[in-house]
Amino acid sequence: MEHPPRSATWTPETIRRFWNYTSQKKSIEGEYFSFQVGDALVSLLQRVNAIKGGARVLDFGCGPGFLLEKFLRAGSFCCGFDFSDDSVTSVNQRFKNLKNWEGAVSSTTLPTPFDGALFDIVTCIETLEHLLDEMIPPTLGEIARLLKQDGIVLFTTPYTEDIEARSVYCPFCDNVFHPVQHVRSFDENTLRQLLEQHGFEVLMCRSMDLFELQRNKTSGRPGIKSLGRYWFNRIVDVVFPVRIDGTGYHAPRVSGGPNLCAIARKRNR
């Protein structure tokens, strides 16, 4: 190679095109994070009493709607938002006949058309790592606007991912880029600080292996050992619960791992 390749410069338009294309590939549906660990994400929210009958839920960055499907089955009233219009078209088609489906919308700009303080739960799953610098403040501000004062928001992102190490090279344009469009990496401190800077009170922020909370293994990682660990941890959870400091809630008994999870609420004004 005569010269080092350039790092690809993502823009809102190239991000939109990337995910419009990706959302049409049925062959990779099993690679979506919420498809793999949707039950585990619901379990986290149950631990802070967020999932109640008739709760109104927004999945911010909903993709094909795998997590929304879990909430819809539980009787929640659900909405979705995504920057990819093809993803939104797909998810609206998928759930159009469900009475508790209230629709998904797409936009290249914020705010969304939803009313403020509308949602009991907002989920932002594997989304922050895709956002450009200028997209972070309006995104977190919009999530805070949409969340009820006593609502709960769940964020997940890869834990201390080495973006450069995962980059791939395109010989046609001489660019290197992350294969699924990640542009930033977080640890517990950086994620907590970011959320606190944008008006959230962080109840829990820690790395974990969400697959240990996933009862129904759908990602090719099942086995007697992992299922045994699941049931052992659930039993110990009941007998020796791990309290989240300063709250009446309990954290999951689970190993540290590649998933960084934060549960937060709006700071009282």
Coordinates of C-alpha atoms in Angstrom, one line a residue:
M1 CA 0.0 0.0 0.0
E2 CA 1.6 3.2 -1.2
H3 CA 0.0 5.5 1.4
P4 CA -2.2 5.0 4.5
P5 CA -5.9 4.7 3.7
R6 CA -8.2 7.5 4.8
S7 CA -10.7 7.2 7.6
A8 CA -14.2 7.4 6.2
T9 CA -16.0 10.6 7.2
W10 CA -19.6 9.7 8.2
T11 CA -22.3 12.3 7.6
P12 CA -26.0 12.2 8.5
E13 CA -26.7 11.3 4.8
T14 CA -24.2 8.5 4.6
I15 CA -25.4 7.1 7.9
R16 CA -29.0 7.2 6.6
R17 CA -28.0 5.4 3.4
F18 CA -26.0 2.8 5.3
W19 CA -28.9 1.8 7.5
N20 CA -31.5 2.0 4.7
Y21 CA -29.4 -0.6 2.9
T22 CA -28.8 -2.7 5.9
S23 CA -32.4 -2.8 7.0
Q24 CA -33.4 -4.5 3.8
K25 CA -31.0 -7.5 4.3
K26 CA -33.2 -10.1 5.9
S27 CA -30.2 -12.4 6.1
I28 CA -28.6 -10.4 9.0
E29 CA -31.7 -9.9 11.1
G30 CA -30.2 -12.4 13.7
E31 CA -27.3 -10.0 14.1
Y32 CA -29.4 -7.2 15.6
F33 CA -28.6 -6.7 19.2
S34 CA -32.2 -6.4 20.3
F35 CA -33.0 -9.7 18.5
Q36 CA -30.2 -11.4 20.4
V37 CA -30.9 -10.1 23.9
G38 CA -34.4 -8.6 23.9
D39 CA -35.5 -10.7 26.9
A40 CA -32.5 -9.5 28.9
L41 CA -33.3 -5.9 28.1
V42 CA -36.8 -6.3 29.3
S43 CA -35.5 -8.0 32.5
L44 CA -33.4 -5.0 33.3
L45 CA -36.4 -2.7 33.1
Q46 CA -38.5 -5.0 35.2
R47 CA -35.9 -4.7 38.0
V48 CA -36.7 -1.0 38.3
N49 CA -40.4 -1.5 38.1
A50 CA -40.6 0.3 34.8
I51 CA -42.8 -2.2 33.0
K52 CA -46.3 -1.7 34.2
G53 CA -49.7 -2.4 32.6
G54 CA -50.5 0.1 29.9
A55 CA -47.0 1.7 30.0
R56 CA -46.2 3.8 26.9
V57 CA -42.9 2.9 25.4
L58 CA -40.6 4.5 22.8
D59 CA -37.7 2.7 21.2
F60 CA -35.4 5.5 20.0
G61 CA -33.4 3.9 17.2
C62 CA -35.9 1.1 16.8
G63 CA -34.5 -0.6 13.7
P64 CA -36.6 -3.5 12.6
G65 CA -38.6 -3.5 15.9
F66 CA -37.3 -6.6 17.7
L67 CA -37.4 -5.0 21.1
L68 CA -40.7 -3.3 20.5
E69 CA -42.1 -6.8 19.8
K70 CA -41.4 -7.8 23.4
F71 CA -43.2 -4.7 24.8
L72 CA -46.1 -5.2 22.5
R73 CA -46.6 -8.8 23.7
A74 CA -46.5 -7.5 27.3
G75 CA -49.4 -5.1 26.5
S76 CA -47.4 -1.8 26.4
F77 CA -48.5 0.9 24.0
C78 CA -45.5 1.3 21.7
C79 CA -43.9 3.8 19.4
G80 CA -40.7 3.8 17.5
F81 CA -38.3 6.3 16.0
D82 CA -35.4 5.8 13.7
F83 CA -33.2 8.0 11.4
S84 CA -33.6 5.3 8.7
D85 CA -36.9 5.7 6.8
D86 CA -36.7 2.2 5.4
S87 CA -36.5 0.8 8.9
V88 CA -39.6 2.8 9.9
T89 CA -41.5 1.6 6.9
S90 CA -40.6 -2.0 7.7
V91 CA -41.6 -1.8 11.4
N92 CA -44.9 0.0 10.7
Q93 CA -45.8 -2.7 8.2
R94 CA -44.8 -5.4 10.7
F95 CA -47.0 -4.2 13.6
K96 CA -49.8 -2.3 11.7
N97 CA -52.5 -4.7 12.9
L98 CA -51.7 -4.6 16.6
K99 CA -54.1 -2.5 18.7
N100 CA -51.4 -1.3 21.0
W101 CA -49.0 -0.2 18.2
E102 CA -49.0 3.6 17.9
G103 CA -46.6 3.9 15.0
A104 CA -43.0 4.7 14.2
V105 CA -41.7 7.8 12.6
S106 CA -38.4 8.8 10.8
S107 CA -36.7 12.1 10.5
T108 CA -33.2 13.4 9.7
T109 CA -33.7 16.2 12.2
L110 CA -34.9 16.6 15.8
P111 CA -37.2 17.1 17.6
T112 CA -39.5 14.2 16.8
P113 CA -43.2 14.9 16.3
F114 CA -44.1 13.2 19.6
D115 CA -45.5 15.3 22.4
G116 CA -43.3 16.0 25.4
A117 CA -43.4 14.0 28.6
L118 CA -45.3 11.3 26.7
F119 CA -43.4 8.1 27.5
D120 CA -43.0 6.0 30.7
I121 CA -40.1 4.1 29.1
V122 CA -37.6 5.2 26.5
T123 CA -35.0 2.7 25.2
C124 CA -31.9 3.7 23.3
I125 CA -30.3 0.4 22.5
E126 CA -26.9 0.3 20.7
T127 CA -27.5 3.8 19.3
L128 CA -25.2 6.3 21.0
E129 CA -22.1 4.7 19.4
H130 CA -23.5 5.6 15.9
L131 CA -24.0 9.3 16.6
L132 CA -21.8 12.0 15.3
D133 CA -20.6 14.6 17.8
E134 CA -23.2 17.2 16.7
M135 CA -26.0 14.6 17.1
I136 CA -25.3 13.7 20.7
P137 CA -26.8 16.9 22.5
P138 CA -30.0 17.1 20.5
T139 CA -30.6 13.3 20.8
L140 CA -30.2 13.2 24.6
G141 CA -32.2 16.4 24.9
E142 CA -35.0 14.9 22.9
I143 CA -35.0 11.8 24.9
A144 CA -35.3 13.9 28.1
R145 CA -38.1 15.9 26.5
L146 CA -40.1 12.8 25.6
L147 CA -39.7 11.1 29.0
K148 CA -42.2 11.6 31.8
Q149 CA -40.8 13.0 35.0
D150 CA -41.0 9.7 36.7
G151 CA -40.1 7.7 33.6
I152 CA -37.1 5.4 33.0
V153 CA -34.7 5.4 30.1
L154 CA -32.4 2.4 29.2
F155 CA -29.2 3.0 27.3
T156 CA -26.9 0.3 26.0
T157 CA -23.6 0.5 24.0
P158 CA -20.6 -1.6 23.5
Y159 CA -18.1 -1.5 26.4
T160 CA -14.7 0.0 25.7
E161 CA -14.8 -1.1 22.1
D162 CA -11.6 -0.6 20.1
I163 CA -13.0 1.1 17.0
E164 CA -9.8 1.1 15.1
A165 CA -9.1 -2.6 15.6
R166 CA -12.5 -3.5 14.2
S167 CA -12.3 -1.2 11.2
V168 CA -12.3 -2.7 7.7
Y169 CA -10.8 -1.5 4.4
C170 CA -12.6 -0.6 1.2
P171 CA -10.2 -1.0 -1.8
F172 CA -12.6 0.8 -4.1
C173 CA -12.6 4.1 -2.2
D174 CA -9.4 3.6 -0.2
N175 CA -11.2 4.3 3.1
V176 CA -11.3 2.4 6.4
F177 CA -14.5 2.4 8.4
H178 CA -16.3 0.4 11.2
P179 CA -18.3 -2.4 9.6
V180 CA -21.5 -1.4 11.4
Q181 CA -20.9 2.4 11.5
H182 CA -19.6 2.8 15.1
V183 CA -17.9 6.2 15.6
R184 CA -17.3 6.3 19.4
S185 CA -16.6 4.1 22.4
F186 CA -17.7 4.4 26.1
D187 CA -16.7 3.1 29.5
E188 CA -18.7 3.5 32.7
N189 CA -17.3 6.9 33.5
T190 CA -17.7 8.5 30.1
L191 CA -21.3 7.3 29.7
R192 CA -22.3 8.3 33.2
Q193 CA -20.7 11.8 32.7
L194 CA -22.4 12.2 29.3
L195 CA -25.9 11.4 30.7
E196 CA -25.4 13.6 33.8
Q197 CA -24.3 16.5 31.6
H198 CA -27.6 16.2 29.7
G199 CA -30.0 16.2 32.7
F200 CA -30.2 12.6 33.7
E201 CA -29.9 11.0 37.1
V202 CA -28.1 7.7 36.5
L203 CA -29.4 4.9 38.7
M204 CA -27.0 2.2 37.3
C205 CA -24.2 2.2 34.8
R206 CA -22.0 -0.9 34.5
S207 CA -20.6 -3.4 32.1
M208 CA -22.2 -6.8 31.9
D209 CA -22.8 -9.9 29.8
L210 CA -26.4 -9.5 28.7
F211 CA -26.4 -13.0 27.3
E212 CA -26.4 -14.3 30.9
L213 CA -29.8 -12.6 31.4
Q214 CA -31.2 -14.0 28.2
R215 CA -33.4 -17.0 29.0
N216 CA -34.2 -17.9 25.4
K217 CA -30.9 -18.1 23.6
T218 CA -31.3 -16.9 20.0
S219 CA -27.8 -15.9 19.0
G220 CA -25.9 -19.1 18.7
R221 CA -24.5 -19.0 22.2
P222 CA -26.8 -21.5 24.0
G223 CA -25.6 -24.5 25.9
I224 CA -26.0 -26.4 29.1
K225 CA -23.4 -24.3 30.8
S226 CA -24.9 -20.9 29.9
L227 CA -28.4 -22.1 30.8
G228 CA -27.2 -23.4 34.1
R229 CA -25.5 -20.1 34.8
Y230 CA -28.8 -18.3 34.0
W231 CA -30.9 -20.3 36.4
F232 CA -28.2 -20.2 39.1
N233 CA -27.9 -16.5 39.0
R234 CA -31.7 -16.0 39.0
I235 CA -32.1 -18.1 42.1
V236 CA -29.2 -16.3 43.9
D237 CA -30.8 -13.0 42.8
V238 CA -33.9 -13.9 44.8
V239 CA -32.0 -15.1 47.9
F240 CA -29.2 -12.5 47.9
P241 CA -30.4 -9.5 45.9
V242 CA -27.8 -6.9 44.9
R243 CA -29.2 -3.4 45.7
I244 CA -28.5 -0.5 43.5
D245 CA -27.1 2.2 45.8
G246 CA -29.5 5.0 46.7
T247 CA -32.6 3.3 45.3
G248 CA -35.0 0.5 46.2
Y249 CA -34.1 -1.4 43.1
H250 CA -31.9 -4.4 42.5
A251 CA -29.1 -4.9 39.9
P252 CA -28.8 -8.2 38.1
R253 CA -26.3 -10.8 39.3
V254 CA -24.3 -11.1 36.1
S255 CA -20.7 -11.2 35.0
G256 CA -18.9 -8.1 33.6
G257 CA -18.8 -8.2 29.9
P258 CA -19.0 -6.5 26.5
N259 CA -22.3 -4.7 27.1
L260 CA -22.4 -1.3 28.9
C261 CA -25.9 -0.6 30.3
A262 CA -27.2 2.5 32.0
I263 CA -30.6 3.0 33.6
A264 CA -31.5 6.6 34.2
R265 CA -34.3 9.0 34.9
K266 CA -34.8 12.7 34.5
R267 CA -33.2 14.8 37.2
N268 CA -35.7 16.6 39.3
R269 CA -35.7 20.3 38.4

